[in-house]
């Protein structure tokens, strides 16, 4: 069974990512919340996705947009209450939408009760054993690890010890060698499974286990804090918990690993169900490179019997309309976000439309990051004073951070905040008046109409969703494949139009198509 409504729903699901703070505001304070999501569930049902993934909704000082969790068993008052979350889960289920929530097992907030207890208890205490506290080397931190948000990965506390944080200093890393941490997270999984969630997206899934000798890292060394063998045992125990619940409850890993076959090892039958495919996300706009990354992905996943999960954007990366509209390099890396490189939005939009049809046509599951269905782009000119991402401050402004892809969604109306509360927490550009969900909903040529049509067809056509793909060679700049029964995909990356091959019907196209397919255009054919 491959239908996204059937038992193996996760093998082909289209999953919509809700970044709560920026999705919809229910109480008018300018910050997205659960009431806002509940009021907008119909947008998601009409869009035609199968599931929603909510980024962290737990109590948090919001140093890292909620990825700094102070209590894993409650809801932040900014977002609502536990009772509202339960109501939201039920209302989503009534509409046939499954619910995945974020779990953040690598670290917590410095306001978590366990970190407060560790600070109070002092060096050598069992409370400190839940984290990585170490003496320094003289005045220097215990080793040379760098925080992924910039600066040292260590912060010193008043009694002289240092604690490890791979992210901001307000996100202390848990010590997963301590059995108490394992028991705690197993209990947190049950807490939410008991409340009806259909799965978890696991934050920093490759990072929980550290080499306890905490060695310095030099370029070329194997990482002492990513992809360590001990992780597999953790996920095997999580899988047993997921499998002990009725229905198919799923575990999705967030892993940015350089080697896809290493990532696939986490998708063996008794470990995680799926993991985001980030090689696809970072792929530059080039037919050969896309064909290569798609082939490698499918091969690596086939070896372990897992479905691929395709992603174009999320809350951590530059929105793909902007990436694909950059002159020159359209790839993405955290180290070089190409911030400020000129962008041709018309070009980026044309390509984003083609990329959407590609993603929807590939075997496996796929993700839609809120706002991508409206064709939103990265907002690069946010005033520094309004930037909230700790990346901006920790790099001394060298990296603008991720606020530009987190600007609140425009829902309706002709001026900001476009029905997002009374003033959105980050400023929206006034040209978004043509990009509101309301404006696009009635415009057949909009990005929203394209996503709706693509998702509907994907549900209806037996060739799409889970299954196989066969490549077709139609020349260098053309990406083409067939899927059975009777489906053909074409994307023209080349500089000139390409004649359409024989077909019975044009099912859907990302732009105008006649008997040939123009540059940066994709088409779905009934063959
Ligand atoms: C993941 C999240 C990111 C967060 C980081 C630390 O990469 O996607 O938003 O900042 O983990 O929790
Ligand atoms: Ca609000």
PDB file of C-alpha atoms in Angstrom, residues 216-512:
ATOM      1  CA  UNK A 216      40.319  18.687  19.703  1.00  0.00           C
ATOM      2  CA  UNK A 217      39.221  18.554  16.058  1.00  0.00           C
ATOM      3  CA  UNK A 218      41.540  19.371  13.179  1.00  0.00           C
ATOM      4  CA  UNK A 219      40.461  19.657   9.538  1.00  0.00           C
ATOM      5  CA  UNK A 220      40.086  16.176   8.053  1.00  0.00           C
ATOM      6  CA  UNK A 221      39.403  14.481  11.419  1.00  0.00           C
ATOM      7  CA  UNK A 222      36.339  12.329  11.878  1.00  0.00           C
ATOM      8  CA  UNK A 223      33.794  14.308  13.854  1.00  0.00           C
ATOM      9  CA  UNK A 224      33.735  13.509  17.585  1.00  0.00           C
ATOM     10  CA  UNK A 225      30.149  14.840  17.810  1.00  0.00           C
ATOM     11  CA  UNK A 226      28.336  13.744  14.661  1.00  0.00           C
ATOM     12  CA  UNK A 227      27.290  10.338  13.292  1.00  0.00           C
ATOM     13  CA  UNK A 228      28.783   8.260  16.130  1.00  0.00           C
ATOM     14  CA  UNK A 229      27.952   4.562  16.240  1.00  0.00           C
ATOM     15  CA  UNK A 230      26.154   4.776  19.601  1.00  0.00           C
ATOM     16  CA  UNK A 231      23.272   6.717  18.023  1.00  0.00           C
ATOM     17  CA  UNK A 232      21.845   3.656  16.320  1.00  0.00           C
ATOM     18  CA  UNK A 233      21.066   2.010  19.632  1.00  0.00           C
ATOM     19  CA  UNK A 234      19.159   5.108  20.770  1.00  0.00           C
ATOM     20  CA  UNK A 235      17.008   5.145  17.649  1.00  0.00           C
ATOM     21  CA  UNK A 236      16.364   1.398  17.864  1.00  0.00           C
ATOM     22  CA  UNK A 237      14.868   1.940  21.297  1.00  0.00           C
ATOM     23  CA  UNK A 238      12.825   4.908  20.010  1.00  0.00           C
ATOM     24  CA  UNK A 239      11.554   2.785  17.124  1.00  0.00           C
ATOM     25  CA  UNK A 240      10.299   0.145  19.545  1.00  0.00           C
ATOM     26  CA  UNK A 241       8.319   2.846  21.346  1.00  0.00           C
ATOM     27  CA  UNK A 242       6.876   4.229  18.090  1.00  0.00           C
ATOM     28  CA  UNK A 243       5.934   0.720  16.955  1.00  0.00           C
ATOM     29  CA  UNK A 244       4.187  -0.014  20.232  1.00  0.00           C
ATOM     30  CA  UNK A 245       1.485   2.564  19.355  1.00  0.00           C
ATOM     31  CA  UNK A 246      -1.468   1.929  17.014  1.00  0.00           C
ATOM     32  CA  UNK A 247      -1.293   3.353  13.490  1.00  0.00           C
ATOM     33  CA  UNK A 248       2.049   4.106  11.914  1.00  0.00           C
ATOM     34  CA  UNK A 249       3.913   6.555  14.173  1.00  0.00           C
ATOM     35  CA  UNK A 250       7.056   7.856  12.513  1.00  0.00           C
ATOM     36  CA  UNK A 251      10.518   9.141  13.327  1.00  0.00           C
ATOM     37  CA  UNK A 252      12.128  11.597  10.922  1.00  0.00           C
ATOM     38  CA  UNK A 253      15.768  12.542  11.343  1.00  0.00           C
ATOM     39  CA  UNK A 254      17.348  15.925  10.697  1.00  0.00           C
ATOM     40  CA  UNK A 255      20.882  15.027   9.646  1.00  0.00           C
ATOM     41  CA  UNK A 256      23.267  17.123   7.590  1.00  0.00           C
ATOM     42  CA  UNK A 257      25.791  14.379   6.852  1.00  0.00           C
ATOM     43  CA  UNK A 258      28.359  14.672   4.067  1.00  0.00           C
ATOM     44  CA  UNK A 259      27.905  11.062   2.986  1.00  0.00           C
ATOM     45  CA  UNK A 260      24.438   9.908   1.964  1.00  0.00           C
ATOM     46  CA  UNK A 261      25.142   6.233   2.519  1.00  0.00           C
ATOM     47  CA  UNK A 262      26.084   7.039   6.132  1.00  0.00           C
ATOM     48  CA  UNK A 263      22.761   8.842   6.557  1.00  0.00           C
ATOM     49  CA  UNK A 264      20.897   5.873   5.063  1.00  0.00           C
ATOM     50  CA  UNK A 265      22.232   3.610   7.821  1.00  0.00           C
ATOM     51  CA  UNK A 266      19.859   5.407  10.196  1.00  0.00           C
ATOM     52  CA  UNK A 267      16.958   4.315   7.995  1.00  0.00           C
ATOM     53  CA  UNK A 268      17.422   0.596   8.451  1.00  0.00           C
ATOM     54  CA  UNK A 269      14.157  -1.190   9.226  1.00  0.00           C
ATOM     55  CA  UNK A 270      14.480  -1.036  13.015  1.00  0.00           C
ATOM     56  CA  UNK A 271      15.682   2.596  13.223  1.00  0.00           C
ATOM     57  CA  UNK A 272      14.234   5.859  11.837  1.00  0.00           C
ATOM     58  CA  UNK A 273      11.509   5.864   9.177  1.00  0.00           C
ATOM     59  CA  UNK A 274      12.905   8.699   7.140  1.00  0.00           C
ATOM     60  CA  UNK A 275      15.340  11.604   6.990  1.00  0.00           C
ATOM     61  CA  UNK A 276      15.407  14.868   5.083  1.00  0.00           C
ATOM     62  CA  UNK A 277      17.329  14.834   1.849  1.00  0.00           C
ATOM     63  CA  UNK A 278      19.489  17.931   2.099  1.00  0.00           C
ATOM     64  CA  UNK A 279      21.776  17.085  -0.849  1.00  0.00           C
ATOM     65  CA  UNK A 280      18.744  17.794  -3.014  1.00  0.00           C
ATOM     66  CA  UNK A 281      18.132  21.110  -1.247  1.00  0.00           C
ATOM     67  CA  UNK A 282      21.694  22.366  -1.766  1.00  0.00           C
ATOM     68  CA  UNK A 283      21.949  21.170  -5.392  1.00  0.00           C
ATOM     69  CA  UNK A 284      22.823  23.965  -7.865  1.00  0.00           C
ATOM     70  CA  UNK A 285      20.478  24.603 -10.791  1.00  0.00           C
ATOM     71  CA  UNK A 286      21.884  22.104 -13.279  1.00  0.00           C
ATOM     72  CA  UNK A 287      20.293  19.088 -15.004  1.00  0.00           C
ATOM     73  CA  UNK A 288      23.287  16.778 -14.554  1.00  0.00           C
ATOM     74  CA  UNK A 289      23.736  17.653 -10.899  1.00  0.00           C
ATOM     75  CA  UNK A 290      20.057  17.070 -10.151  1.00  0.00           C
ATOM     76  CA  UNK A 291      20.103  13.742 -11.959  1.00  0.00           C
ATOM     77  CA  UNK A 292      23.170  12.720 -10.004  1.00  0.00           C
ATOM     78  CA  UNK A 293      21.794  13.668  -6.594  1.00  0.00           C
ATOM     79  CA  UNK A 294      18.418  12.037  -7.296  1.00  0.00           C
ATOM     80  CA  UNK A 295      20.077   8.798  -8.474  1.00  0.00           C
ATOM     81  CA  UNK A 296      22.403   8.667  -5.495  1.00  0.00           C
ATOM     82  CA  UNK A 297      19.536   9.324  -3.102  1.00  0.00           C
ATOM     83  CA  UNK A 298      17.308   6.628  -4.542  1.00  0.00           C
ATOM     84  CA  UNK A 299      20.142   4.095  -4.577  1.00  0.00           C
ATOM     85  CA  UNK A 300      21.167   4.778  -0.967  1.00  0.00           C
ATOM     86  CA  UNK A 301      17.559   4.572   0.228  1.00  0.00           C
ATOM     87  CA  UNK A 302      16.782   1.423  -1.791  1.00  0.00           C
ATOM     88  CA  UNK A 303      19.647  -0.357  -0.090  1.00  0.00           C
ATOM     89  CA  UNK A 304      17.910  -0.025   3.262  1.00  0.00           C
ATOM     90  CA  UNK A 305      14.319  -0.206   1.975  1.00  0.00           C
ATOM     91  CA  UNK A 306      13.491   3.361   3.042  1.00  0.00           C
ATOM     92  CA  UNK A 307      11.642   6.046   1.048  1.00  0.00           C
ATOM     93  CA  UNK A 308      13.431   9.278   0.114  1.00  0.00           C
ATOM     94  CA  UNK A 309      12.099  12.572   1.530  1.00  0.00           C
ATOM     95  CA  UNK A 310      12.651  15.603  -0.719  1.00  0.00           C
ATOM     96  CA  UNK A 311      13.075  19.129   0.620  1.00  0.00           C
ATOM     97  CA  UNK A 312      13.572  22.458  -1.163  1.00  0.00           C
ATOM     98  CA  UNK A 313      13.425  24.822   1.816  1.00  0.00           C
ATOM     99  CA  UNK A 314      13.053  24.980   5.582  1.00  0.00           C
ATOM    100  CA  UNK A 315      13.398  27.479   8.426  1.00  0.00           C
ATOM    101  CA  UNK A 316      17.219  27.239   8.387  1.00  0.00           C
ATOM    102  CA  UNK A 317      18.061  27.997   4.767  1.00  0.00           C
ATOM    103  CA  UNK A 318      17.690  30.842   2.279  1.00  0.00           C
ATOM    104  CA  UNK A 319      14.316  30.475   0.540  1.00  0.00           C
ATOM    105  CA  UNK A 320      14.720  28.716  -2.794  1.00  0.00           C
ATOM    106  CA  UNK A 321      13.087  31.417  -4.934  1.00  0.00           C
ATOM    107  CA  UNK A 322      16.039  33.560  -3.884  1.00  0.00           C
ATOM    108  CA  UNK A 323      18.649  30.815  -4.224  1.00  0.00           C
ATOM    109  CA  UNK A 324      17.524  29.905  -7.724  1.00  0.00           C
ATOM    110  CA  UNK A 325      17.382  33.565  -8.682  1.00  0.00           C
ATOM    111  CA  UNK A 326      20.999  34.316  -7.728  1.00  0.00           C
ATOM    112  CA  UNK A 327      23.288  35.184 -10.579  1.00  0.00           C
ATOM    113  CA  UNK A 328      25.969  32.514 -10.842  1.00  0.00           C
ATOM    114  CA  UNK A 329      26.026  30.062  -7.952  1.00  0.00           C
ATOM    115  CA  UNK A 330      22.531  28.839  -7.059  1.00  0.00           C
ATOM    116  CA  UNK A 331      23.682  26.201  -4.564  1.00  0.00           C
ATOM    117  CA  UNK A 332      23.475  26.602  -0.820  1.00  0.00           C
ATOM    118  CA  UNK A 333      25.869  26.138   2.050  1.00  0.00           C
ATOM    119  CA  UNK A 334      25.644  27.342   5.635  1.00  0.00           C
ATOM    120  CA  UNK A 335      29.190  28.637   5.381  1.00  0.00           C
ATOM    121  CA  UNK A 336      28.349  30.827   2.416  1.00  0.00           C
ATOM    122  CA  UNK A 337      24.738  31.923   2.176  1.00  0.00           C
ATOM    123  CA  UNK A 338      25.601  34.342  -0.669  1.00  0.00           C
ATOM    124  CA  UNK A 339      23.648  36.985   1.224  1.00  0.00           C
ATOM    125  CA  UNK A 340      23.388  40.149  -0.843  1.00  0.00           C
ATOM    126  CA  UNK A 341      24.337  38.510  -4.161  1.00  0.00           C
ATOM    127  CA  UNK A 342      21.980  40.025  -6.759  1.00  0.00           C
ATOM    128  CA  UNK A 343      18.712  38.141  -7.186  1.00  0.00           C
ATOM    129  CA  UNK A 344      16.411  37.996 -10.203  1.00  0.00           C
ATOM    130  CA  UNK A 345      13.097  37.159  -8.546  1.00  0.00           C
ATOM    131  CA  UNK A 346      11.302  36.450 -11.817  1.00  0.00           C
ATOM    132  CA  UNK A 347      13.973  33.910 -12.732  1.00  0.00           C
ATOM    133  CA  UNK A 348      13.967  32.426  -9.219  1.00  0.00           C
ATOM    134  CA  UNK A 349      10.189  32.109  -9.287  1.00  0.00           C
ATOM    135  CA  UNK A 350      10.184  30.420 -12.691  1.00  0.00           C
ATOM    136  CA  UNK A 351      12.712  27.895 -11.441  1.00  0.00           C
ATOM    137  CA  UNK A 352      10.945  27.433  -8.094  1.00  0.00           C
ATOM    138  CA  UNK A 353       7.768  26.532 -10.007  1.00  0.00           C
ATOM    139  CA  UNK A 354       9.685  23.954 -12.037  1.00  0.00           C
ATOM    140  CA  UNK A 355      11.411  22.625  -8.904  1.00  0.00           C
ATOM    141  CA  UNK A 356       8.042  22.209  -7.181  1.00  0.00           C
ATOM    142  CA  UNK A 357       6.793  19.997 -10.006  1.00  0.00           C
ATOM    143  CA  UNK A 358      10.047  18.030  -9.864  1.00  0.00           C
ATOM    144  CA  UNK A 359       9.776  17.471  -6.109  1.00  0.00           C
ATOM    145  CA  UNK A 360       6.129  16.448  -6.365  1.00  0.00           C
ATOM    146  CA  UNK A 361       6.946  13.922  -9.105  1.00  0.00           C
ATOM    147  CA  UNK A 362       9.826  12.115  -7.380  1.00  0.00           C
ATOM    148  CA  UNK A 363       9.455   8.737  -5.641  1.00  0.00           C
ATOM    149  CA  UNK A 364       8.974   9.021  -1.876  1.00  0.00           C
ATOM    150  CA  UNK A 365       7.789  11.741   0.457  1.00  0.00           C
ATOM    151  CA  UNK A 366       8.208  15.514   0.222  1.00  0.00           C
ATOM    152  CA  UNK A 367       8.115  18.612   2.411  1.00  0.00           C
ATOM    153  CA  UNK A 368       6.618  22.037   1.847  1.00  0.00           C
ATOM    154  CA  UNK A 369       8.001  24.829   4.030  1.00  0.00           C
ATOM    155  CA  UNK A 370       5.325  27.397   4.916  1.00  0.00           C
ATOM    156  CA  UNK A 371       5.281  30.204   2.392  1.00  0.00           C
ATOM    157  CA  UNK A 372       6.933  28.218  -0.379  1.00  0.00           C
ATOM    158  CA  UNK A 373       3.421  27.453  -1.645  1.00  0.00           C
ATOM    159  CA  UNK A 374       2.979  31.239  -1.975  1.00  0.00           C
ATOM    160  CA  UNK A 375       6.300  31.654  -3.771  1.00  0.00           C
ATOM    161  CA  UNK A 376       7.780  33.799  -0.998  1.00  0.00           C
ATOM    162  CA  UNK A 377      11.429  34.752  -1.205  1.00  0.00           C
ATOM    163  CA  UNK A 378      14.152  35.513   1.355  1.00  0.00           C
ATOM    164  CA  UNK A 379      13.822  38.952   2.944  1.00  0.00           C
ATOM    165  CA  UNK A 380      17.434  40.101   2.955  1.00  0.00           C
ATOM    166  CA  UNK A 381      17.030  43.696   4.131  1.00  0.00           C
ATOM    167  CA  UNK A 382      15.698  43.130   7.651  1.00  0.00           C
ATOM    168  CA  UNK A 383      17.120  45.934   9.829  1.00  0.00           C
ATOM    169  CA  UNK A 384      19.890  44.580  12.091  1.00  0.00           C
ATOM    170  CA  UNK A 385      18.070  45.737  15.218  1.00  0.00           C
ATOM    171  CA  UNK A 386      15.140  43.458  14.395  1.00  0.00           C
ATOM    172  CA  UNK A 387      17.182  40.330  13.719  1.00  0.00           C
ATOM    173  CA  UNK A 388      16.541  37.652  16.340  1.00  0.00           C
ATOM    174  CA  UNK A 389      18.491  34.637  15.136  1.00  0.00           C
ATOM    175  CA  UNK A 390      21.453  34.053  17.527  1.00  0.00           C
ATOM    176  CA  UNK A 391      23.570  33.279  14.440  1.00  0.00           C
ATOM    177  CA  UNK A 392      23.583  36.993  13.633  1.00  0.00           C
ATOM    178  CA  UNK A 393      24.900  38.055  17.044  1.00  0.00           C
ATOM    179  CA  UNK A 394      27.296  35.115  17.522  1.00  0.00           C
ATOM    180  CA  UNK A 395      29.026  35.818  14.206  1.00  0.00           C
ATOM    181  CA  UNK A 396      29.214  39.529  14.931  1.00  0.00           C
ATOM    182  CA  UNK A 397      26.854  40.136  12.016  1.00  0.00           C
ATOM    183  CA  UNK A 398      29.085  38.350   9.486  1.00  0.00           C
ATOM    184  CA  UNK A 399      26.246  35.866   8.945  1.00  0.00           C
ATOM    185  CA  UNK A 400      22.839  37.583   8.718  1.00  0.00           C
ATOM    186  CA  UNK A 401      21.222  34.464  10.156  1.00  0.00           C
ATOM    187  CA  UNK A 402      17.929  32.823   9.297  1.00  0.00           C
ATOM    188  CA  UNK A 403      15.342  35.511  10.007  1.00  0.00           C
ATOM    189  CA  UNK A 404      14.918  36.230   6.297  1.00  0.00           C
ATOM    190  CA  UNK A 405      13.114  32.922   5.693  1.00  0.00           C
ATOM    191  CA  UNK A 406      10.994  33.323   8.846  1.00  0.00           C
ATOM    192  CA  UNK A 407       9.045  36.450   7.985  1.00  0.00           C
ATOM    193  CA  UNK A 408       5.348  36.040   8.947  1.00  0.00           C
ATOM    194  CA  UNK A 409       3.042  34.777   6.194  1.00  0.00           C
ATOM    195  CA  UNK A 410       0.775  37.192   4.340  1.00  0.00           C
ATOM    196  CA  UNK A 411      -2.827  35.944   4.538  1.00  0.00           C
ATOM    197  CA  UNK A 412      -5.005  38.670   3.048  1.00  0.00           C
ATOM    198  CA  UNK A 413      -5.438  42.399   2.601  1.00  0.00           C
ATOM    199  CA  UNK A 414      -3.472  45.002   0.705  1.00  0.00           C
ATOM    200  CA  UNK A 415      -0.902  46.159   3.270  1.00  0.00           C
ATOM    201  CA  UNK A 416       1.317  44.672   5.982  1.00  0.00           C
ATOM    202  CA  UNK A 417       0.752  42.814   8.291  1.00  0.00           C
ATOM    203  CA  UNK A 418      -1.622  41.130   5.799  1.00  0.00           C
ATOM    204  CA  UNK A 419      -3.947  39.786   8.470  1.00  0.00           C
ATOM    205  CA  UNK A 420      -1.060  38.467  10.551  1.00  0.00           C
ATOM    206  CA  UNK A 421      -2.099  39.939  13.894  1.00  0.00           C
ATOM    207  CA  UNK A 422      -1.856  43.710  14.233  1.00  0.00           C
ATOM    208  CA  UNK A 423       1.866  43.937  13.513  1.00  0.00           C
ATOM    209  CA  UNK A 424       4.045  41.059  12.384  1.00  0.00           C
ATOM    210  CA  UNK A 425       7.162  40.377  14.509  1.00  0.00           C
ATOM    211  CA  UNK A 426       9.329  40.775  11.397  1.00  0.00           C
ATOM    212  CA  UNK A 427       8.429  43.315   8.694  1.00  0.00           C
ATOM    213  CA  UNK A 428       6.844  42.015   5.487  1.00  0.00           C
ATOM    214  CA  UNK A 429       7.426  43.812   2.172  1.00  0.00           C
ATOM    215  CA  UNK A 430       4.398  45.683   0.832  1.00  0.00           C
ATOM    216  CA  UNK A 431       4.639  43.875  -2.537  1.00  0.00           C
ATOM    217  CA  UNK A 432       3.432  40.780  -0.726  1.00  0.00           C
ATOM    218  CA  UNK A 433      -0.069  42.177  -1.286  1.00  0.00           C
ATOM    219  CA  UNK A 434      -0.043  40.113  -4.491  1.00  0.00           C
ATOM    220  CA  UNK A 435       1.322  37.085  -2.643  1.00  0.00           C
ATOM    221  CA  UNK A 436      -1.275  36.658   0.103  1.00  0.00           C
ATOM    222  CA  UNK A 437      -3.026  33.303   0.413  1.00  0.00           C
ATOM    223  CA  UNK A 438      -6.296  35.096  -0.423  1.00  0.00           C
ATOM    224  CA  UNK A 439      -4.941  36.798  -3.569  1.00  0.00           C
ATOM    225  CA  UNK A 440      -3.213  33.678  -4.841  1.00  0.00           C
ATOM    226  CA  UNK A 441      -6.161  31.430  -4.037  1.00  0.00           C
ATOM    227  CA  UNK A 442      -8.250  33.022  -6.773  1.00  0.00           C
ATOM    228  CA  UNK A 443      -5.439  33.394  -9.334  1.00  0.00           C
ATOM    229  CA  UNK A 444      -5.010  30.290 -11.510  1.00  0.00           C
ATOM    230  CA  UNK A 445      -1.487  31.356 -12.480  1.00  0.00           C
ATOM    231  CA  UNK A 446      -0.256  31.697  -8.880  1.00  0.00           C
ATOM    232  CA  UNK A 447       2.260  29.512  -7.060  1.00  0.00           C
ATOM    233  CA  UNK A 448      -0.518  28.456  -4.689  1.00  0.00           C
ATOM    234  CA  UNK A 449      -2.664  27.222  -7.570  1.00  0.00           C
ATOM    235  CA  UNK A 450       0.308  25.284  -8.939  1.00  0.00           C
ATOM    236  CA  UNK A 451       0.953  23.577  -5.565  1.00  0.00           C
ATOM    237  CA  UNK A 452      -2.736  22.777  -5.132  1.00  0.00           C
ATOM    238  CA  UNK A 453      -2.970  21.249  -8.594  1.00  0.00           C
ATOM    239  CA  UNK A 454       0.295  19.344  -8.176  1.00  0.00           C
ATOM    240  CA  UNK A 455      -0.626  17.929  -4.787  1.00  0.00           C
ATOM    241  CA  UNK A 456      -4.102  16.910  -6.011  1.00  0.00           C
ATOM    242  CA  UNK A 457      -2.708  15.115  -9.050  1.00  0.00           C
ATOM    243  CA  UNK A 458       0.011  13.481  -6.992  1.00  0.00           C
ATOM    244  CA  UNK A 459      -2.705  12.008  -4.780  1.00  0.00           C
ATOM    245  CA  UNK A 460      -4.769  10.884  -7.751  1.00  0.00           C
ATOM    246  CA  UNK A 461      -2.196   9.515 -10.202  1.00  0.00           C
ATOM    247  CA  UNK A 462      -1.142   5.971  -9.324  1.00  0.00           C
ATOM    248  CA  UNK A 463       2.288   6.622 -10.890  1.00  0.00           C
ATOM    249  CA  UNK A 464       3.220   9.261  -8.286  1.00  0.00           C
ATOM    250  CA  UNK A 465       4.145   8.987  -4.606  1.00  0.00           C
ATOM    251  CA  UNK A 466       6.113   5.895  -3.586  1.00  0.00           C
ATOM    252  CA  UNK A 467       7.598   3.735  -6.339  1.00  0.00           C
ATOM    253  CA  UNK A 468      10.238   3.710  -9.045  1.00  0.00           C
ATOM    254  CA  UNK A 469      11.589   6.107 -11.658  1.00  0.00           C
ATOM    255  CA  UNK A 470      13.348   5.447 -14.990  1.00  0.00           C
ATOM    256  CA  UNK A 471      15.578   8.095 -16.530  1.00  0.00           C
ATOM    257  CA  UNK A 472      15.020   9.171 -20.132  1.00  0.00           C
ATOM    258  CA  UNK A 473      17.814  10.809 -22.134  1.00  0.00           C
ATOM    259  CA  UNK A 474      16.644  13.861 -24.041  1.00  0.00           C
ATOM    260  CA  UNK A 475      19.951  15.750 -24.230  1.00  0.00           C
ATOM    261  CA  UNK A 476      22.300  17.387 -21.754  1.00  0.00           C
ATOM    262  CA  UNK A 477      20.231  20.195 -20.347  1.00  0.00           C
ATOM    263  CA  UNK A 478      17.041  18.197 -19.903  1.00  0.00           C
ATOM    264  CA  UNK A 479      16.055  16.224 -16.842  1.00  0.00           C
ATOM    265  CA  UNK A 480      13.499  13.607 -17.861  1.00  0.00           C
ATOM    266  CA  UNK A 481      12.083  10.447 -16.358  1.00  0.00           C
ATOM    267  CA  UNK A 482       9.092   8.186 -16.588  1.00  0.00           C
ATOM    268  CA  UNK A 483       7.044   6.588 -13.855  1.00  0.00           C
ATOM    269  CA  UNK A 484       4.562   3.792 -14.369  1.00  0.00           C
ATOM    270  CA  UNK A 485       1.812   3.712 -15.308  1.00  0.00           C
ATOM    271  CA  UNK A 486       1.923   6.297 -18.047  1.00  0.00           C
ATOM    272  CA  UNK A 487       3.667   9.330 -16.529  1.00  0.00           C
ATOM    273  CA  UNK A 488       6.549  11.369 -17.873  1.00  0.00           C
ATOM    274  CA  UNK A 489       8.397  14.308 -16.286  1.00  0.00           C
ATOM    275  CA  UNK A 490      10.544  16.854 -18.119  1.00  0.00           C
ATOM    276  CA  UNK A 491      12.457  19.890 -16.874  1.00  0.00           C
ATOM    277  CA  UNK A 492      14.361  22.004 -19.367  1.00  0.00           C
ATOM    278  CA  UNK A 493      17.493  23.479 -17.741  1.00  0.00           C
ATOM    279  CA  UNK A 494      19.038  24.374 -21.110  1.00  0.00           C
ATOM    280  CA  UNK A 495      19.103  27.834 -22.678  1.00  0.00           C
ATOM    281  CA  UNK A 496      16.786  26.989 -25.586  1.00  0.00           C
ATOM    282  CA  UNK A 497      13.337  25.398 -25.956  1.00  0.00           C
ATOM    283  CA  UNK A 498      13.138  21.622 -26.280  1.00  0.00           C
ATOM    284  CA  UNK A 499      10.444  19.870 -28.359  1.00  0.00           C
ATOM    285  CA  UNK A 500       7.941  17.879 -26.333  1.00  0.00           C
ATOM    286  CA  UNK A 501       8.226  14.116 -26.872  1.00  0.00           C
ATOM    287  CA  UNK A 502       5.105  12.221 -28.071  1.00  0.00           C
ATOM    288  CA  UNK A 503       2.442  12.182 -25.348  1.00  0.00           C
ATOM    289  CA  UNK A 504      -1.275  11.818 -24.827  1.00  0.00           C
ATOM    290  CA  UNK A 505      -1.919  14.809 -22.587  1.00  0.00           C
ATOM    291  CA  UNK A 506      -0.226  17.668 -20.751  1.00  0.00           C
ATOM    292  CA  UNK A 507      -1.276  17.091 -17.137  1.00  0.00           C
ATOM    293  CA  UNK A 508       0.404  20.110 -15.590  1.00  0.00           C
ATOM    294  CA  UNK A 509       3.128  22.595 -16.483  1.00  0.00           C
ATOM    295  CA  UNK A 510       5.060  25.126 -14.442  1.00  0.00           C
ATOM    296  CA  UNK A 511       4.785  27.749 -17.205  1.00  0.00           C
ATOM    297  CA  UNK A 512       3.455  28.222 -20.732  1.00  0.00           C
TER     298      UNK A 512
END
